[in-house]
């Protein structure tokens, strides 16, 4: 047999052997991915969350956002090898009362400990810093709430490049409820709101009036931002028990949680 033909046969044999030893190639399941998902803790063994939590982790491509009941921290994350390598974290700076004051330290210790993680279906388990945290995909733990008929509580004020949470906002707890017939009721923080909401898909057009009380300046500032978000047409998006309203005209927005 000519030498050239023998070389070709040997090369083909080597390629076939390599294909057999690869474990099936494209038949292997893809690695678990956390990107685009939010998980909320359902149980903690070991060191508990001060104040009770829950811990919420939101993953995007190369980023993680975390809250254990007090401030929200954001940073880069590398999830290779089932270890969370979390980079420098930036955080909101709200003072939290009582036991919640220790939630940020607990959260930071967990994330900086290079915790291990495993994902089984909708259950995420995170282990680090003396704690094992069992978490469930938020959409499973808290399915999408309906826009209409739910009482929504404002938890954050949104600007173009900022998400603001404050002790004043937590104290006054502005609320919003839309009834099936389009009637609106609630509180803007100081004054009561009444009016109507016309819903067209994700677009909600508000027409509101309020009472005329005066409250402390910091409360009136919160109220002004809430009313700016509800001034005319806003885009409504719901993710689990969180509603985001973003005003189409002035860009102001609010984030609300189902009560």
mmCIF file of C-alpha atoms in Angstrom:
data_model
loop_
_atom_site.group_PDB
_atom_site.id
_atom_site.type_symbol
_atom_site.label_atom_id
_atom_site.label_comp_id
_atom_site.label_asym_id
_atom_site.label_seq_id
_atom_site.Cartn_x
_atom_site.Cartn_y
_atom_site.Cartn_z
ATOM 1 C CA UNK A 1 0.000 0.000 0.000
ATOM 2 C CA UNK A 2 1.435 3.413 -0.909
ATOM 3 C CA UNK A 3 2.819 5.440 2.027
ATOM 4 C CA UNK A 4 0.505 8.399 1.292
ATOM 5 C CA UNK A 5 -2.613 6.221 1.519
ATOM 6 C CA UNK A 6 -1.409 4.665 4.797
ATOM 7 C CA UNK A 7 -0.903 8.149 6.308
ATOM 8 C CA UNK A 8 -4.444 9.223 5.377
ATOM 9 C CA UNK A 9 -5.947 6.081 6.930
ATOM 10 C CA UNK A 10 -4.005 6.616 10.161
ATOM 11 C CA UNK A 11 -5.169 10.235 10.377
ATOM 12 C CA UNK A 12 -8.822 9.229 9.878
ATOM 13 C CA UNK A 13 -8.470 6.520 12.545
ATOM 14 C CA UNK A 14 -7.022 9.058 15.029
ATOM 15 C CA UNK A 15 -9.866 11.502 14.385
ATOM 16 C CA UNK A 16 -12.480 8.787 14.924
ATOM 17 C CA UNK A 17 -10.837 7.751 18.195
ATOM 18 C CA UNK A 18 -10.763 11.356 19.383
ATOM 19 C CA UNK A 19 -14.472 11.696 18.585
ATOM 20 C CA UNK A 20 -15.310 8.560 20.591
ATOM 21 C CA UNK A 21 -13.325 9.746 23.620
ATOM 22 C CA UNK A 22 -15.015 13.168 23.758
ATOM 23 C CA UNK A 23 -18.031 11.812 25.660
ATOM 24 C CA UNK A 24 -20.604 12.564 22.980
ATOM 25 C CA UNK A 25 -19.651 16.173 22.139
ATOM 26 C CA UNK A 26 -22.876 17.960 21.312
ATOM 27 C CA UNK A 27 -24.932 15.445 23.322
ATOM 28 C CA UNK A 28 -23.572 16.793 26.617
ATOM 29 C CA UNK A 29 -25.964 19.098 28.496
ATOM 30 C CA UNK A 30 -24.875 22.741 28.566
ATOM 31 C CA UNK A 31 -23.472 24.025 31.876
ATOM 32 C CA UNK A 32 -26.011 25.491 34.288
ATOM 33 C CA UNK A 33 -26.530 29.198 33.785
ATOM 34 C CA UNK A 34 -27.701 31.772 36.321
ATOM 35 C CA UNK A 35 -27.731 34.730 33.914
ATOM 36 C CA UNK A 36 -31.076 36.447 33.587
ATOM 37 C CA UNK A 37 -32.497 34.866 36.739
ATOM 38 C CA UNK A 38 -33.328 36.093 40.236
ATOM 39 C CA UNK A 39 -33.297 33.815 43.269
ATOM 40 C CA UNK A 40 -34.740 34.377 46.751
ATOM 41 C CA UNK A 41 -33.689 32.490 49.885
ATOM 42 C CA UNK A 42 -36.111 29.986 51.383
ATOM 43 C CA UNK A 43 -33.838 28.503 54.082
ATOM 44 C CA UNK A 44 -30.491 29.264 55.735
ATOM 45 C CA UNK A 45 -28.474 26.806 57.803
ATOM 46 C CA UNK A 46 -25.452 27.881 59.828
ATOM 47 C CA UNK A 47 -25.099 31.626 60.410
ATOM 48 C CA UNK A 48 -28.571 33.167 59.885
ATOM 49 C CA UNK A 49 -29.335 36.422 58.085
ATOM 50 C CA UNK A 50 -29.628 39.270 60.631
ATOM 51 C CA UNK A 51 -33.202 40.490 60.521
ATOM 52 C CA UNK A 52 -34.366 37.377 58.697
ATOM 53 C CA UNK A 53 -33.690 38.476 55.096
ATOM 54 C CA UNK A 54 -34.527 37.103 52.646
ATOM 55 C CA UNK A 55 -31.390 37.129 50.523
ATOM 56 C CA UNK A 56 -32.103 38.009 46.906
ATOM 57 C CA UNK A 57 -29.534 37.445 44.152
ATOM 58 C CA UNK A 58 -30.036 38.697 40.596
ATOM 59 C CA UNK A 59 -27.625 37.572 37.877
ATOM 60 C CA UNK A 60 -26.949 39.178 34.509
ATOM 61 C CA UNK A 61 -24.035 38.442 32.192
ATOM 62 C CA UNK A 62 -20.959 38.905 34.398
ATOM 63 C CA UNK A 63 -22.822 40.854 37.115
ATOM 64 C CA UNK A 64 -24.619 40.117 40.364
ATOM 65 C CA UNK A 65 -26.984 42.233 42.463
ATOM 66 C CA UNK A 66 -27.620 41.238 46.074
ATOM 67 C CA UNK A 67 -29.849 42.312 48.943
ATOM 68 C CA UNK A 68 -30.338 40.637 52.318
ATOM 69 C CA UNK A 69 -33.055 43.016 53.483
ATOM 70 C CA UNK A 70 -31.106 46.262 53.858
ATOM 71 C CA UNK A 71 -28.933 47.790 51.121
ATOM 72 C CA UNK A 72 -28.476 46.525 47.574
ATOM 73 C CA UNK A 73 -24.947 45.705 46.386
ATOM 74 C CA UNK A 74 -23.796 45.312 42.781
ATOM 75 C CA UNK A 75 -20.577 43.979 41.310
ATOM 76 C CA UNK A 76 -18.914 41.751 38.766
ATOM 77 C CA UNK A 77 -19.033 37.980 39.177
ATOM 78 C CA UNK A 78 -17.257 35.014 37.626
ATOM 79 C CA UNK A 79 -19.212 31.763 38.029
ATOM 80 C CA UNK A 80 -16.743 29.358 36.426
ATOM 81 C CA UNK A 81 -16.086 26.102 38.271
ATOM 82 C CA UNK A 82 -19.205 26.514 40.442
ATOM 83 C CA UNK A 83 -17.443 29.145 42.555
ATOM 84 C CA UNK A 84 -18.665 32.733 42.795
ATOM 85 C CA UNK A 85 -15.704 35.033 42.326
ATOM 86 C CA UNK A 86 -17.263 38.405 43.204
ATOM 87 C CA UNK A 87 -15.398 41.595 42.359
ATOM 88 C CA UNK A 88 -15.506 45.005 44.027
ATOM 89 C CA UNK A 89 -19.022 45.802 45.232
ATOM 90 C CA UNK A 90 -20.840 49.135 45.113
ATOM 91 C CA UNK A 91 -23.797 49.554 47.434
ATOM 92 C CA UNK A 92 -26.642 51.839 48.364
ATOM 93 C CA UNK A 93 -26.057 53.626 51.680
ATOM 94 C CA UNK A 94 -29.347 53.459 53.535
ATOM 95 C CA UNK A 95 -29.252 53.126 57.328
ATOM 96 C CA UNK A 96 -31.323 50.132 58.413
ATOM 97 C CA UNK A 97 -32.996 49.790 61.818
ATOM 98 C CA UNK A 98 -32.728 47.031 64.409
ATOM 99 C CA UNK A 99 -31.426 43.609 63.448
ATOM 100 C CA UNK A 100 -31.363 44.594 59.774
ATOM 101 C CA UNK A 101 -28.287 46.710 60.504
ATOM 102 C CA UNK A 102 -26.194 43.525 60.361
ATOM 103 C CA UNK A 103 -27.673 42.215 57.103
ATOM 104 C CA UNK A 104 -25.183 44.042 54.869
ATOM 105 C CA UNK A 105 -22.167 42.659 56.742
ATOM 106 C CA UNK A 106 -23.568 39.108 56.524
ATOM 107 C CA UNK A 107 -24.227 39.533 52.813
ATOM 108 C CA UNK A 108 -20.765 40.958 52.136
ATOM 109 C CA UNK A 109 -19.064 38.141 54.091
ATOM 110 C CA UNK A 110 -20.961 35.540 52.063
ATOM 111 C CA UNK A 111 -20.181 37.070 48.672
ATOM 112 C CA UNK A 112 -16.506 37.735 49.446
ATOM 113 C CA UNK A 113 -15.894 34.191 50.733
ATOM 114 C CA UNK A 114 -15.806 32.808 47.178
ATOM 115 C CA UNK A 115 -18.894 30.703 47.929
ATOM 116 C CA UNK A 116 -19.663 27.548 45.995
ATOM 117 C CA UNK A 117 -22.931 27.248 44.120
ATOM 118 C CA UNK A 118 -24.991 24.453 42.628
ATOM 119 C CA UNK A 119 -28.139 24.738 40.541
ATOM 120 C CA UNK A 120 -30.719 21.955 40.374
ATOM 121 C CA UNK A 121 -33.708 22.995 38.298
ATOM 122 C CA UNK A 122 -35.092 26.088 40.004
ATOM 123 C CA UNK A 123 -33.171 25.584 43.277
ATOM 124 C CA UNK A 124 -29.846 27.348 43.849
ATOM 125 C CA UNK A 125 -27.654 26.392 46.815
ATOM 126 C CA UNK A 126 -24.918 28.804 47.920
ATOM 127 C CA UNK A 127 -22.338 27.814 50.559
ATOM 128 C CA UNK A 128 -19.834 30.161 52.163
ATOM 129 C CA UNK A 129 -18.852 32.090 55.297
ATOM 130 C CA UNK A 130 -20.456 29.553 57.642
ATOM 131 C CA UNK A 131 -23.841 29.560 55.902
ATOM 132 C CA UNK A 132 -25.654 27.299 53.458
ATOM 133 C CA UNK A 133 -28.376 29.235 51.674
ATOM 134 C CA UNK A 134 -31.123 27.438 49.780
ATOM 135 C CA UNK A 135 -32.721 29.696 47.167
ATOM 136 C CA UNK A 136 -35.607 29.354 44.724
ATOM 137 C CA UNK A 137 -36.117 31.073 41.384
ATOM 138 C CA UNK A 138 -38.228 34.115 42.217
ATOM 139 C CA UNK A 139 -40.711 33.408 39.437
ATOM 140 C CA UNK A 140 -41.398 30.023 41.040
ATOM 141 C CA UNK A 141 -41.419 31.298 44.618
ATOM 142 C CA UNK A 142 -43.490 34.349 43.682
ATOM 143 C CA UNK A 143 -45.303 34.000 40.309
ATOM 144 C CA UNK A 144 -46.096 37.203 38.396
ATOM 145 C CA UNK A 145 -48.750 39.223 40.197
ATOM 146 C CA UNK A 146 -51.564 40.809 38.167
ATOM 147 C CA UNK A 147 -51.305 44.558 37.607
ATOM 148 C CA UNK A 148 -55.009 45.004 38.344
ATOM 149 C CA UNK A 149 -56.419 44.167 41.764
ATOM 150 C CA UNK A 150 -53.024 44.047 43.531
ATOM 151 C CA UNK A 151 -51.950 46.580 46.142
ATOM 152 C CA UNK A 152 -48.449 47.741 45.163
ATOM 153 C CA UNK A 153 -46.030 49.444 47.583
ATOM 154 C CA UNK A 154 -43.311 51.770 46.236
ATOM 155 C CA UNK A 155 -39.866 50.493 47.274
ATOM 156 C CA UNK A 156 -37.516 52.482 45.011
ATOM 157 C CA UNK A 157 -37.455 55.713 43.016
ATOM 158 C CA UNK A 158 -35.939 55.436 39.532
ATOM 159 C CA UNK A 159 -34.034 57.996 37.526
ATOM 160 C CA UNK A 160 -32.286 57.537 34.194
ATOM 161 C CA UNK A 161 -29.057 56.287 35.761
ATOM 162 C CA UNK A 162 -30.064 55.748 39.377
ATOM 163 C CA UNK A 163 -32.228 53.632 41.675
ATOM 164 C CA UNK A 164 -32.902 55.342 45.003
ATOM 165 C CA UNK A 165 -34.173 53.817 48.226
ATOM 166 C CA UNK A 166 -34.385 55.774 51.470
ATOM 167 C CA UNK A 167 -35.535 55.474 55.063
ATOM 168 C CA UNK A 168 -38.205 58.107 54.331
ATOM 169 C CA UNK A 169 -39.561 56.054 51.431
ATOM 170 C CA UNK A 170 -39.681 52.928 53.619
ATOM 171 C CA UNK A 171 -41.451 54.886 56.348
ATOM 172 C CA UNK A 172 -44.197 56.544 54.277
ATOM 173 C CA UNK A 173 -44.789 53.509 51.980
ATOM 174 C CA UNK A 174 -46.562 55.052 48.984
ATOM 175 C CA UNK A 175 -49.138 52.641 47.548
ATOM 176 C CA UNK A 176 -50.988 52.118 44.281
ATOM 177 C CA UNK A 177 -54.055 50.006 43.494
ATOM 178 C CA UNK A 178 -55.867 49.745 40.155
ATOM 179 C CA UNK A 179 -59.303 48.126 40.215
ATOM 180 C CA UNK A 180 -60.722 46.059 37.317
ATOM 181 C CA UNK A 181 -62.844 49.034 36.225
ATOM 182 C CA UNK A 182 -59.761 51.287 35.953
ATOM 183 C CA UNK A 183 -60.150 53.239 39.188
ATOM 184 C CA UNK A 184 -56.938 54.246 40.995
ATOM 185 C CA UNK A 185 -56.445 54.693 44.727
ATOM 186 C CA UNK A 186 -53.456 54.908 47.023
ATOM 187 C CA UNK A 187 -51.009 57.235 48.694
ATOM 188 C CA UNK A 188 -48.256 59.285 47.084
ATOM 189 C CA UNK A 189 -46.424 59.446 50.407
ATOM 190 C CA UNK A 190 -48.182 62.356 52.072
ATOM 191 C CA UNK A 191 -51.430 62.819 50.148
ATOM 192 C CA UNK A 192 -54.055 60.356 49.000
ATOM 193 C CA UNK A 193 -54.420 59.688 45.269
ATOM 194 C CA UNK A 194 -57.591 59.048 43.275
ATOM 195 C CA UNK A 195 -58.196 58.846 39.538
ATOM 196 C CA UNK A 196 -58.203 56.470 36.608
ATOM 197 C CA UNK A 197 -55.803 54.268 34.676
ATOM 198 C CA UNK A 198 -56.305 53.263 31.028
ATOM 199 C CA UNK A 199 -54.398 50.038 30.311
ATOM 200 C CA UNK A 200 -53.248 49.125 26.801
ATOM 201 C CA UNK A 201 -50.831 46.204 26.951
ATOM 202 C CA UNK A 202 -47.752 47.429 28.820
ATOM 203 C CA UNK A 203 -48.839 51.076 28.528
ATOM 204 C CA UNK A 204 -50.784 52.578 31.416
ATOM 205 C CA UNK A 205 -52.103 56.137 31.145
ATOM 206 C CA UNK A 206 -52.824 57.710 34.528
ATOM 207 C CA UNK A 207 -55.117 60.649 35.274
ATOM 208 C CA UNK A 208 -54.777 61.442 38.970
ATOM 209 C CA UNK A 209 -55.737 63.979 41.599
ATOM 210 C CA UNK A 210 -54.500 64.241 45.196
ATOM 211 C CA UNK A 211 -55.473 65.801 48.476
ATOM 212 C CA UNK A 212 -53.570 68.994 49.426
ATOM 213 C CA UNK A 213 -51.855 68.245 52.735
ATOM 214 C CA UNK A 214 -48.313 69.411 53.506
ATOM 215 C CA UNK A 215 -45.833 67.077 55.156
ATOM 216 C CA UNK A 216 -42.143 67.230 56.054
ATOM 217 C CA UNK A 217 -39.884 68.361 53.166
ATOM 218 C CA UNK A 218 -38.287 64.929 52.741
ATOM 219 C CA UNK A 219 -41.744 63.331 52.496
ATOM 220 C CA UNK A 220 -42.897 65.891 49.927
ATOM 221 C CA UNK A 221 -39.776 65.181 47.879
ATOM 222 C CA UNK A 222 -40.659 61.485 47.772
ATOM 223 C CA UNK A 223 -44.250 62.355 46.858
ATOM 224 C CA UNK A 224 -43.153 64.613 44.015
ATOM 225 C CA UNK A 225 -41.078 61.845 42.453
ATOM 226 C CA UNK A 226 -43.903 59.310 42.801
ATOM 227 C CA UNK A 227 -46.356 61.681 41.110
ATOM 228 C CA UNK A 228 -43.873 62.429 38.310
ATOM 229 C CA UNK A 229 -43.749 58.721 37.502
ATOM 230 C CA UNK A 230 -47.568 58.590 37.414
ATOM 231 C CA UNK A 231 -48.021 61.752 35.350
ATOM 232 C CA UNK A 232 -49.611 60.523 32.110
ATOM 233 C CA UNK A 233 -48.402 57.463 30.201
ATOM 234 C CA UNK A 234 -46.041 54.958 31.808
ATOM 235 C CA UNK A 235 -44.702 51.579 30.731
ATOM 236 C CA UNK A 236 -45.515 48.795 33.189
ATOM 237 C CA UNK A 237 -43.427 45.633 33.521
ATOM 238 C CA UNK A 238 -43.991 42.900 36.103
ATOM 239 C CA UNK A 239 -41.351 40.425 37.240
ATOM 240 C CA UNK A 240 -42.711 38.081 39.891
ATOM 241 C CA UNK A 241 -43.975 40.368 42.686
ATOM 242 C CA UNK A 242 -42.152 43.480 41.444
ATOM 243 C CA UNK A 243 -43.809 46.128 39.264
ATOM 244 C CA UNK A 244 -41.749 48.754 37.446
ATOM 245 C CA UNK A 245 -43.440 51.884 36.103
ATOM 246 C CA UNK A 246 -41.384 54.158 33.853
ATOM 247 C CA UNK A 247 -42.918 57.432 32.659
ATOM 248 C CA UNK A 248 -42.782 57.760 28.872
ATOM 249 C CA UNK A 249 -42.543 61.559 28.938
ATOM 250 C CA UNK A 250 -40.169 62.587 31.719
ATOM 251 C CA UNK A 251 -38.253 59.330 32.318
ATOM 252 C CA UNK A 252 -39.142 59.207 36.028
ATOM 253 C CA UNK A 253 -39.971 55.803 37.416
ATOM 254 C CA UNK A 254 -40.883 53.819 40.490
ATOM 255 C CA UNK A 255 -40.364 50.221 41.528
ATOM 256 C CA UNK A 256 -43.143 48.635 43.560
ATOM 257 C CA UNK A 257 -43.616 45.326 45.363
ATOM 258 C CA UNK A 258 -46.883 43.466 45.807
ATOM 259 C CA UNK A 259 -48.192 43.784 49.355
#
